[in-house]
Coordinates of C-alpha atoms and ligand atoms in Angstrom, one line a residue:
M27 CA 117.2 73.3 121.5
M28 CA 114.4 73.8 124.0
L29 CA 111.9 76.4 122.6
K30 CA 111.1 77.6 126.1
S31 CA 114.6 78.7 126.7
V32 CA 115.0 80.1 123.2
L33 CA 112.1 82.5 123.8
H34 CA 112.4 83.0 127.5
H35 CA 113.7 86.6 127.5
S36 CA 110.7 87.9 125.6
T37 CA 108.3 86.0 127.9
T38 CA 109.3 88.2 130.8
I39 CA 108.7 91.3 128.9
H40 CA 105.4 90.3 127.4
S41 CA 103.7 88.9 130.5
L42 CA 103.7 92.4 132.0
R43 CA 101.2 93.8 129.5
C44 CA 98.5 91.1 129.9
H45 CA 96.2 91.6 132.9
F46 CA 92.8 90.8 134.4
N47 CA 90.3 93.5 133.7
T48 CA 90.9 95.7 136.8
I49 CA 93.2 98.5 135.7
P50 CA 91.5 101.9 135.4
H51 CA 91.5 103.2 131.8
R52 CA 92.8 106.6 130.8
Q53 CA 89.7 108.5 129.4
M54 CA 89.4 109.0 125.7
T55 CA 88.9 112.5 124.4
T56 CA 85.5 113.2 122.8
G57 CA 87.1 113.3 119.4
T58 CA 88.6 109.8 119.9
Q59 CA 85.4 108.6 121.5
S60 CA 83.3 109.5 118.4
I61 CA 85.7 107.7 116.1
V62 CA 85.6 104.6 118.3
S63 CA 81.8 104.6 118.6
R64 CA 81.5 104.9 114.8
L65 CA 83.9 102.0 114.3
K66 CA 81.9 100.0 116.9
S67 CA 78.6 100.6 115.2
S68 CA 80.1 99.5 111.9
G69 CA 81.1 96.2 113.5
L70 CA 84.8 96.8 112.7
L71 CA 86.0 97.3 116.3
Q72 CA 86.4 93.7 117.4
T73 CA 88.3 92.9 120.6
K74 CA 88.2 89.1 120.8
G75 CA 90.3 86.6 119.0
L76 CA 88.9 84.6 116.0
I77 CA 89.1 80.8 116.4
G78 CA 87.1 78.5 114.0
G79 CA 84.9 81.4 112.9
K80 CA 83.9 82.4 116.4
W81 CA 84.9 85.6 118.3
T82 CA 86.6 84.2 121.4
D83 CA 87.8 85.7 124.7
A84 CA 91.0 84.6 126.3
Y85 CA 90.2 81.4 128.2
D86 CA 91.4 82.9 131.5
G87 CA 89.6 86.3 130.8
R88 CA 92.9 88.3 130.5
T89 CA 93.0 91.3 128.3
I90 CA 95.6 93.7 126.9
E91 CA 95.1 97.4 126.4
V92 CA 95.6 99.0 123.0
N93 CA 96.8 102.6 123.2
N94 CA 96.7 105.5 120.9
P95 CA 100.4 106.5 120.7
A96 CA 99.5 110.1 119.8
S97 CA 97.7 110.6 123.1
G98 CA 98.3 107.7 125.4
E99 CA 94.5 107.0 125.5
V100 CA 93.3 103.4 125.9
I101 CA 91.2 102.7 122.8
A102 CA 90.2 99.2 123.6
S103 CA 91.1 96.1 125.6
V104 CA 91.5 93.0 123.6
A105 CA 91.8 89.3 124.6
C106 CA 95.3 88.4 125.8
M107 CA 95.7 84.8 124.6
G108 CA 98.3 82.2 125.0
E109 CA 99.0 78.5 124.5
K110 CA 95.5 76.9 124.8
E111 CA 93.8 79.4 122.4
T112 CA 96.6 79.0 119.9
K113 CA 96.3 75.2 120.0
D114 CA 92.6 75.5 119.3
A115 CA 93.2 78.0 116.4
I116 CA 95.7 75.5 114.9
S117 CA 93.2 72.7 115.2
S118 CA 90.5 74.8 113.5
A119 CA 92.9 75.8 110.7
Y120 CA 93.9 72.1 110.3
E121 CA 90.3 71.0 110.0
A122 CA 89.4 73.8 107.6
F123 CA 92.4 72.9 105.3
A124 CA 90.7 69.7 104.3
H125 CA 87.9 71.6 102.6
W126 CA 89.6 74.9 101.6
S127 CA 92.5 73.2 99.8
K128 CA 90.0 71.2 97.7
L129 CA 88.2 74.2 96.3
T130 CA 89.1 75.2 92.8
G131 CA 91.4 78.1 92.3
S132 CA 88.6 80.0 90.9
E133 CA 86.4 79.5 94.0
R134 CA 89.2 80.7 96.3
S135 CA 89.8 83.5 93.9
N136 CA 86.2 84.7 94.3
R137 CA 86.4 84.8 98.1
L138 CA 89.6 86.7 98.0
R139 CA 88.2 89.1 95.5
S140 CA 85.1 89.7 97.8
W141 CA 87.4 90.3 100.7
Y142 CA 89.4 92.8 98.6
N143 CA 86.2 94.6 97.7
L144 CA 85.1 94.8 101.4
L145 CA 88.5 96.2 102.5
M146 CA 88.2 98.9 99.8
Q147 CA 84.6 99.7 100.7
H148 CA 85.7 100.3 104.3
K149 CA 89.1 101.9 103.6
E150 CA 88.3 105.1 105.5
E151 CA 87.2 103.3 108.6
L152 CA 90.2 100.9 108.4
G153 CA 92.5 103.9 107.9
E154 CA 91.0 105.5 111.0
L155 CA 91.7 102.3 113.0
I156 CA 95.3 102.2 111.8
T157 CA 95.8 105.9 112.7
L158 CA 94.2 105.3 116.1
E159 CA 96.4 102.3 117.1
Q160 CA 99.6 102.9 115.1
G161 CA 99.7 106.7 114.8
K162 CA 100.5 107.3 111.2
P163 CA 98.8 110.2 109.5
L164 CA 95.3 109.3 108.2
K165 CA 96.2 109.9 104.5
E166 CA 99.1 107.5 104.9
A167 CA 96.9 105.0 106.8
I168 CA 94.2 105.0 104.1
G169 CA 97.1 104.5 101.6
E170 CA 98.2 101.5 103.6
V171 CA 94.6 100.0 103.2
G172 CA 94.9 100.4 99.4
Y173 CA 98.4 98.8 99.5
G174 CA 97.3 96.0 101.8
A175 CA 94.2 95.3 99.8
S176 CA 96.2 95.1 96.6
F177 CA 97.8 91.9 97.8
L178 CA 94.3 90.3 98.0
E179 CA 93.4 91.5 94.6
F180 CA 96.7 90.3 93.1
F181 CA 96.6 86.9 94.7
A182 CA 92.9 86.4 93.9
E183 CA 94.1 86.6 90.3
E184 CA 97.1 84.3 90.9
A185 CA 94.9 81.7 92.6
K186 CA 93.9 80.5 89.1
R187 CA 97.5 80.3 88.0
V188 CA 99.2 77.8 90.3
Y189 CA 100.7 76.0 87.4
G190 CA 102.7 72.8 87.5
D191 CA 105.0 71.3 84.8
I192 CA 105.3 68.4 82.5
I193 CA 108.9 67.4 82.1
P194 CA 110.1 65.4 79.0
S195 CA 110.9 62.0 80.3
T196 CA 114.2 60.2 79.9
L197 CA 112.4 56.9 79.3
P198 CA 109.8 56.3 76.5
D199 CA 107.3 54.6 78.8
R200 CA 107.3 57.2 81.6
R201 CA 105.8 60.6 82.1
V202 CA 107.1 63.2 84.6
F203 CA 104.7 65.7 86.2
V204 CA 105.2 68.4 88.7
L205 CA 102.3 69.5 90.9
K206 CA 102.2 72.5 93.2
Q207 CA 100.2 71.9 96.3
P208 CA 99.4 74.0 99.4
V209 CA 101.9 73.6 102.2
G210 CA 99.2 73.3 104.9
V211 CA 98.5 75.3 108.0
V212 CA 100.5 78.6 108.0
A213 CA 101.4 80.6 111.1
A214 CA 101.7 84.3 110.2
I215 CA 103.4 86.6 112.8
T216 CA 103.3 90.3 111.9
P217 CA 104.6 93.6 113.3
W218 CA 102.9 96.9 114.2
N219 CA 104.3 99.3 111.6
F220 CA 101.9 98.1 108.8
P221 CA 99.1 96.6 110.8
L222 CA 97.1 95.6 107.7
A223 CA 99.6 95.2 104.8
M224 CA 102.0 92.9 106.5
I225 CA 99.0 90.5 107.1
T226 CA 97.5 90.6 103.6
R227 CA 101.0 90.2 102.0
K228 CA 101.1 86.8 103.7
V229 CA 97.5 85.7 103.9
G230 CA 96.7 86.6 100.3
P231 CA 99.1 84.1 98.7
A232 CA 98.5 81.5 101.5
L233 CA 94.8 81.5 101.0
A234 CA 95.1 81.7 97.2
C235 CA 96.9 78.4 96.9
G236 CA 94.8 76.6 99.5
C237 CA 96.6 77.0 102.8
T238 CA 94.8 78.0 106.0
V239 CA 96.3 80.4 108.5
V240 CA 96.7 81.4 112.2
I241 CA 97.6 85.1 112.4
K242 CA 99.4 86.6 115.3
P243 CA 99.3 90.4 115.0
S244 CA 101.4 92.7 117.2
E245 CA 100.0 93.4 120.6
F246 CA 100.3 97.1 119.7
T247 CA 98.0 96.9 116.7
P248 CA 95.6 94.0 116.9
L249 CA 92.5 96.0 116.1
T250 CA 93.2 96.4 112.4
A251 CA 93.9 92.7 112.1
L252 CA 90.6 91.9 113.8
A253 CA 88.7 94.3 111.6
A254 CA 90.2 92.7 108.5
A255 CA 89.3 89.3 109.9
E256 CA 85.7 90.4 110.4
L257 CA 85.6 91.5 106.7
A258 CA 87.1 88.1 105.7
L259 CA 84.2 86.4 107.5
Q260 CA 81.7 88.7 105.7
S261 CA 83.3 87.9 102.4
G262 CA 82.5 84.2 102.7
I263 CA 85.9 82.9 103.7
P264 CA 84.8 79.8 105.7
P265 CA 85.3 79.5 109.4
G266 CA 88.7 78.2 110.4
V267 CA 90.4 79.2 107.2
L268 CA 91.6 82.4 108.9
N269 CA 92.1 82.5 112.7
V270 CA 93.6 85.4 114.8
V271 CA 95.2 85.0 118.2
M272 CA 97.0 87.7 120.1
G273 CA 98.5 88.4 123.5
D274 CA 101.4 86.6 125.0
A275 CA 103.8 86.5 122.0
P276 CA 106.4 84.0 123.2
K277 CA 103.6 81.5 124.4
I278 CA 101.8 81.9 121.1
G279 CA 105.1 81.6 119.2
N280 CA 106.1 78.4 121.1
S281 CA 102.7 76.8 120.4
L282 CA 102.9 77.6 116.7
L283 CA 106.5 76.3 116.5
E284 CA 105.9 73.1 118.5
S285 CA 102.9 72.0 116.4
T286 CA 103.5 69.4 113.8
Q287 CA 100.2 70.6 112.1
V288 CA 101.7 74.0 111.4
R289 CA 103.8 73.4 108.2
K290 CA 105.0 76.9 107.6
I291 CA 106.0 80.0 109.6
T292 CA 106.0 83.3 107.9
F293 CA 107.3 86.2 110.0
T294 CA 107.8 90.0 109.6
G295 CA 109.5 91.8 112.3
S296 CA 112.9 92.3 114.0
T297 CA 115.9 90.3 113.0
A298 CA 116.4 89.2 116.7
V299 CA 112.9 87.6 116.9
G300 CA 113.2 86.2 113.4
K301 CA 116.4 84.3 114.3
K302 CA 114.7 82.8 117.4
L303 CA 111.8 81.7 115.3
M304 CA 114.1 80.2 112.6
A305 CA 115.9 78.2 115.3
G306 CA 112.6 77.2 116.9
A307 CA 111.2 76.0 113.5
A308 CA 114.1 73.5 113.2
D309 CA 112.6 71.0 115.6
T310 CA 109.6 70.3 113.3
V311 CA 111.4 71.3 110.1
K312 CA 108.9 73.9 109.0
K313 CA 109.1 76.0 105.9
V314 CA 110.2 79.4 107.0
S315 CA 109.9 82.9 105.4
L316 CA 111.4 85.9 107.2
E317 CA 111.0 89.6 106.4
L318 CA 113.4 91.2 108.9
G319 CA 115.1 94.4 109.6
G320 CA 117.0 96.6 107.1
N321 CA 119.8 99.2 107.2
A322 CA 119.0 100.9 103.9
P323 CA 121.7 103.1 102.3
C324 CA 120.4 105.9 100.2
I325 CA 123.3 107.2 98.0
V326 CA 123.2 110.7 96.4
F327 CA 125.8 111.0 93.7
D328 CA 127.3 114.3 92.4
D329 CA 125.5 113.7 89.1
A330 CA 122.0 113.3 90.6
D331 CA 119.1 115.6 89.9
L332 CA 118.9 117.5 93.2
E333 CA 115.1 117.8 93.1
V334 CA 114.6 114.1 92.4
A335 CA 117.1 113.1 95.1
L336 CA 115.5 115.4 97.7
K337 CA 112.0 114.2 97.0
G338 CA 113.1 110.5 96.9
T339 CA 115.2 110.8 100.1
L340 CA 112.4 112.6 102.0
A341 CA 109.9 109.9 101.0
T342 CA 112.1 107.0 101.9
K343 CA 113.3 108.4 105.1
F344 CA 110.3 110.0 106.7
R345 CA 107.4 107.7 105.6
N346 CA 105.6 106.4 108.7
S347 CA 108.0 108.6 110.8
G348 CA 110.9 106.5 109.8
Q349 CA 109.3 103.3 111.1
T350 CA 109.6 101.1 108.0
C351 CA 112.0 98.3 107.3
V352 CA 112.8 99.9 103.9
C353 CA 113.3 103.5 105.3
A354 CA 116.7 104.9 104.4
N355 CA 118.8 104.4 107.5
R356 CA 122.0 106.0 106.1
I357 CA 122.1 108.8 103.6
L358 CA 125.4 108.7 101.7
V359 CA 126.2 112.0 99.9
Q360 CA 129.1 112.6 97.5
E361 CA 131.4 115.4 98.5
G362 CA 130.6 117.6 95.4
I363 CA 126.9 117.9 96.2
Y364 CA 127.1 117.5 100.0
E365 CA 126.7 121.1 101.1
K366 CA 123.9 121.8 98.5
F367 CA 122.0 118.6 99.4
T368 CA 122.3 118.8 103.2
S369 CA 121.1 122.4 103.2
A370 CA 118.1 121.8 100.9
F371 CA 117.3 118.6 102.8
S372 CA 117.4 120.4 106.2
N373 CA 115.1 123.1 105.0
A374 CA 112.6 120.6 103.6
V375 CA 112.6 118.6 106.9
K376 CA 111.9 121.7 109.0
D377 CA 108.6 122.1 107.0
L378 CA 107.3 118.6 107.9
K379 CA 104.3 119.0 110.1
V380 CA 104.3 116.8 113.2
G381 CA 101.2 115.9 115.1
N382 CA 98.2 113.7 115.7
G383 CA 97.6 111.7 112.5
F384 CA 93.9 112.9 112.5
S385 CA 95.0 116.6 112.2
E386 CA 94.9 118.3 108.9
G387 CA 98.3 118.6 107.1
V388 CA 100.2 116.3 109.5
V389 CA 102.8 114.2 107.8
Q390 CA 104.7 112.9 110.8
G391 CA 102.9 111.0 113.6
P392 CA 104.3 109.8 116.9
L393 CA 106.6 106.8 117.4
I394 CA 104.9 103.6 118.5
N395 CA 106.0 103.8 122.2
E396 CA 108.4 105.2 124.7
A397 CA 111.0 102.5 124.2
A398 CA 111.1 103.5 120.5
V399 CA 111.8 107.2 121.5
Q400 CA 114.5 106.2 124.0
K401 CA 116.2 104.1 121.3
V402 CA 116.2 107.1 118.9
E403 CA 117.5 109.4 121.6
S404 CA 120.3 107.0 122.5
F405 CA 121.4 106.6 118.9
V406 CA 121.4 110.4 118.4
Q407 CA 123.4 111.0 121.6
D408 CA 125.9 108.3 120.5
A409 CA 126.4 110.0 117.2
I410 CA 126.8 113.5 118.7
S411 CA 129.3 112.2 121.3
K412 CA 131.4 110.8 118.5
G413 CA 131.5 114.0 116.4
A414 CA 128.4 114.2 114.4
N415 CA 126.4 117.5 114.0
V416 CA 122.7 118.1 114.4
L417 CA 121.5 120.0 111.3
A418 CA 117.8 119.9 112.1
G419 CA 115.7 118.6 115.0
G420 CA 117.6 116.4 117.4
K421 CA 115.3 116.0 120.3
R422 CA 111.8 115.0 121.5
H423 CA 109.0 117.2 120.1
S424 CA 107.3 119.8 122.2
L425 CA 104.0 117.9 121.7
G426 CA 105.2 115.4 124.2
F427 CA 104.1 111.7 124.3
T428 CA 106.2 109.8 121.8
F429 CA 106.6 112.6 119.2
Y430 CA 110.2 113.2 118.0
E431 CA 111.4 116.0 115.8
P432 CA 112.3 115.2 112.2
T433 CA 116.0 115.2 112.5
I434 CA 119.1 115.4 110.3
I435 CA 122.6 114.6 111.5
G436 CA 125.6 115.5 109.4
D437 CA 129.2 114.1 109.5
V438 CA 128.1 110.7 110.5
K439 CA 130.6 107.8 110.2
N440 CA 129.6 104.3 109.2
D441 CA 130.9 102.9 112.5
M442 CA 128.5 104.9 114.7
L443 CA 125.6 103.1 116.3
I444 CA 123.1 105.0 114.1
A445 CA 124.7 103.7 111.0
R446 CA 125.2 100.1 112.3
Q447 CA 121.6 99.5 113.4
E448 CA 118.1 100.5 112.3
V449 CA 117.1 103.7 114.0
F450 CA 113.4 103.2 113.2
G451 CA 112.6 106.8 113.8
P452 CA 112.6 110.2 111.9
V453 CA 116.3 110.6 112.0
A454 CA 118.4 111.0 108.8
P455 CA 122.2 110.4 109.4
I456 CA 124.3 111.8 106.6
I457 CA 127.7 110.2 105.6
R458 CA 130.0 112.0 103.2
F459 CA 131.9 110.0 100.6
K460 CA 134.3 110.6 97.7
T461 CA 134.1 107.9 95.1
E462 CA 131.5 105.4 93.8
E463 CA 133.7 102.5 95.0
E464 CA 133.7 104.0 98.5
A465 CA 129.9 104.4 98.5
I466 CA 129.4 100.8 97.5
Q467 CA 131.8 99.6 100.1
I468 CA 130.0 101.6 102.8
A469 CA 126.6 100.6 101.6
N470 CA 127.4 96.9 101.7
D471 CA 129.3 97.0 105.0
T472 CA 126.3 95.7 107.1
N473 CA 124.7 92.4 107.9
A474 CA 121.4 93.7 106.5
G475 CA 120.4 93.6 102.8
L476 CA 116.7 94.6 102.4
A477 CA 116.4 97.9 100.4
A478 CA 118.9 100.3 99.0
Y479 CA 118.4 103.5 97.0
F480 CA 120.6 105.7 94.8
F481 CA 120.3 108.9 92.8
T482 CA 122.2 109.5 89.6
N483 CA 121.7 110.8 86.1
S484 CA 124.1 108.3 84.5
I485 CA 122.7 105.2 82.9
K486 CA 126.0 103.3 83.1
R487 CA 126.3 104.0 86.8
S488 CA 122.6 103.0 87.3
W489 CA 123.4 99.4 86.1
R490 CA 126.8 99.2 87.7
V491 CA 125.6 100.3 91.2
S492 CA 122.4 98.3 91.0
E493 CA 124.4 95.1 90.4
A494 CA 127.0 95.9 93.0
L495 CA 124.6 96.5 95.9
E496 CA 124.0 93.5 98.1
Y497 CA 120.3 94.2 98.6
G498 CA 117.0 92.5 97.6
I499 CA 115.4 95.8 96.6
V500 CA 117.1 98.7 94.8
G501 CA 115.4 102.0 94.1
V502 CA 117.1 104.0 91.3
N503 CA 116.0 107.7 91.3
E504 CA 113.0 106.4 93.3
G505 CA 112.3 106.4 97.0
L506 CA 109.0 104.5 97.1
V507 CA 109.4 101.0 95.9
S508 CA 106.7 98.8 97.5
T509 CA 104.1 97.3 95.2
E510 CA 102.2 94.1 95.1
V511 CA 103.5 93.2 91.7
A512 CA 107.2 93.1 92.6
P513 CA 109.1 90.6 94.9
F514 CA 109.8 92.1 98.3
G515 CA 112.5 90.6 100.5
G516 CA 116.1 90.8 101.6
Y517 CA 119.6 89.5 101.2
K518 CA 121.9 88.5 104.1
Q519 CA 120.2 88.8 107.6
S520 CA 117.3 90.8 106.3
G521 CA 115.4 87.6 105.6
L522 CA 114.5 84.5 103.6
G523 CA 112.0 84.3 100.8
R524 CA 110.0 86.9 98.9
E525 CA 106.5 88.4 99.4
G526 CA 104.2 89.8 96.7
S527 CA 104.4 89.1 92.9
K528 CA 104.4 85.7 91.3
Y529 CA 107.4 84.7 93.5
G530 CA 105.3 85.2 96.7
L531 CA 103.1 82.3 95.9
D532 CA 106.0 79.8 95.8
E533 CA 106.5 80.4 99.5
Y534 CA 103.2 78.6 100.3
T535 CA 103.4 75.6 98.0
E536 CA 105.1 72.3 98.1
I537 CA 106.4 70.8 94.8
K538 CA 105.3 67.3 94.1
Y539 CA 107.0 65.2 91.4
I540 CA 104.9 62.4 90.0
C541 CA 106.6 59.7 88.0
M542 CA 104.1 57.6 86.0
G543 CA 105.7 54.4 84.6
N544 CA 104.7 51.4 82.5
L545 CA 102.9 53.5 79.9
G546 CA 104.6 51.8 76.9
Ligands
NAP12 P1 109.2 92.4 116.7 O1 109.4 92.9 118.0 O2 110.1 91.4 116.2 O3 107.7 91.9 116.6 C1 107.1 91.3 115.4 C2 106.1 90.3 115.8 O4 106.7 89.2 116.5 C3 105.0 90.9 116.7 O5 103.8 90.3 116.4 C4 105.5 90.4 118.1 O6 104.5 90.3 119.0 C5 106.0 89.0 117.7 N1 107.0 88.5 118.7 C6 107.8 89.1 119.5 N2 108.5 88.2 120.2 C7 108.1 87.0 119.8 C8 108.4 85.7 120.2 N3 109.3 85.5 121.2 N4 107.7 84.7 119.6 C9 106.8 84.9 118.7 N5 106.4 86.1 118.3 C10 107.1 87.2 118.9 O7 109.2 93.6 115.6 P2 108.4 94.9 115.6 O8 109.1 95.9 116.6 O9 106.9 94.7 115.7 O10 108.6 95.5 114.1 C11 109.7 96.2 113.7 C12 110.7 95.4 113.0 O11 110.1 94.7 111.9 C13 111.8 96.2 112.4 O12 113.1 95.6 112.6 C14 111.5 96.2 110.9 O13 112.6 96.4 110.1 C15 110.9 94.9 110.7 N6 110.0 94.9 109.5 C16 110.5 94.2 108.4 C17 109.7 94.2 107.3 C18 110.2 93.5 106.1 O14 109.4 93.3 105.1 N7 111.4 93.0 106.0 C19 108.5 94.9 107.2 C20 108.1 95.6 108.4 C21 108.8 95.5 109.5 P3 104.1 91.5 120.0 O15 104.1 92.8 119.2 O16 102.8 91.1 120.5 O17 105.2 91.5 121.0

């Protein structure tokens, strides 16, 4: 299959955002200006790509604007790169691999640990950068920095533990060894919803076992990636080990896929793009890891502790304004607790403060862009037209821009659009069910299989339902499940492979079997 035709559709969309530096910028407010100048003077506001340790403009001078979704302001213009820059980034990663892969685990561990320390030292500034370009509330953004940095700390420790095996031989004069070796140059393509953590969750294990990387962050949130790369340089990670290119996603994607020097592609993002990349990786038979979209059920059984269920459901649904792959997408509530739960849930949601992520007390920021709001609106309209009821919110927020009211919709059916696809916004659709069997059937009736949640006070049910759910991650009486020490990833079309934990390292290694004979 020709890669160009595989990725053609997105090319048309993306080429619109890159431009030569002639478009007038929307003025920043003084508040934003002062944050931006502080970040500039700390050296964390980088706008060029990083190739072979050098900050590099797009070769044709094109740039792409980065907006603050809470205000529409242009915060910066960054290099809009394509094929040529990507090829050079791959070459520099390939050259750097020769040296980096030969360091001891302990030497790589030290560099990763220094990078972790620098991220933590700069967590407020990095948090500000995330809020500026992504919109999530500052407290949540600083939380993401801690979460993102934790992957570097964890894999700095694991760098020393890339163990092989000695297998008892079937013949007396032979010995059988297993070595784990780094896979080579890794291409890491990441989304905008966690601009830092989705990068470190890939780059931490890759660097730990000796791989080098070319990162392609989202065009919506490149600034956090570039700031993290600046801190990687400061931490002594050698030039070329970590490269960043951004801009024309399909062109960059094609170059990464076509290269025989790139041995692994690791992607987090939509299922549609993940499928294209998987097909494109076939030509060069690359290793592939995919962290794709979810359609998480969150089941509240009659025997649940109402307070625990409310707290957990609020956390899993409304974190990052509903823009996470593990956000509850369908809330299944058993008939005996339905009225009580929906009324308490609606009251709690009405109290969620919406606004600019820099304002005190705000817990719900804007959506990433206008297209995201239109998608939410169309899903809500579809549900209403098919008989669902709005219990809270249900429309754009009076703040304008891309703000949407935290919303609850009751009497949703599992065949409505909002229950079939990820809404990726602050909308909680509630589905009523009668029995445990029915809940499991509804929960599993989807092509996705990333995260699922349920609330119950029965230990027997906890085991039964955990085992029956076709999901890679299950939260029992818990709405927040992400941690660097546990394997993160999905069943079915939610992806391939796992990130974080000891399992996350395997994605970046090849297994070599060495048979040593004639020893008798
Ligand atoms: P997306 O549109 O698929 O974009 C993800 C990344 O792929 C971005 O860097 C994007 O670049 C790039 N991209 C887009 N088209 C490409 C192409 N043809 N070739 C190469 N790269 C291409 O997803 P998103 O909207 O950013 O993120 C939201 C999705 O990510 C949701 O479905 C969510 O569930 C999923 N997600 C999954 C996980 C997980 O762990 N499973 C975690 C977070 C998010 P540009 O942005 O520059 O276009």
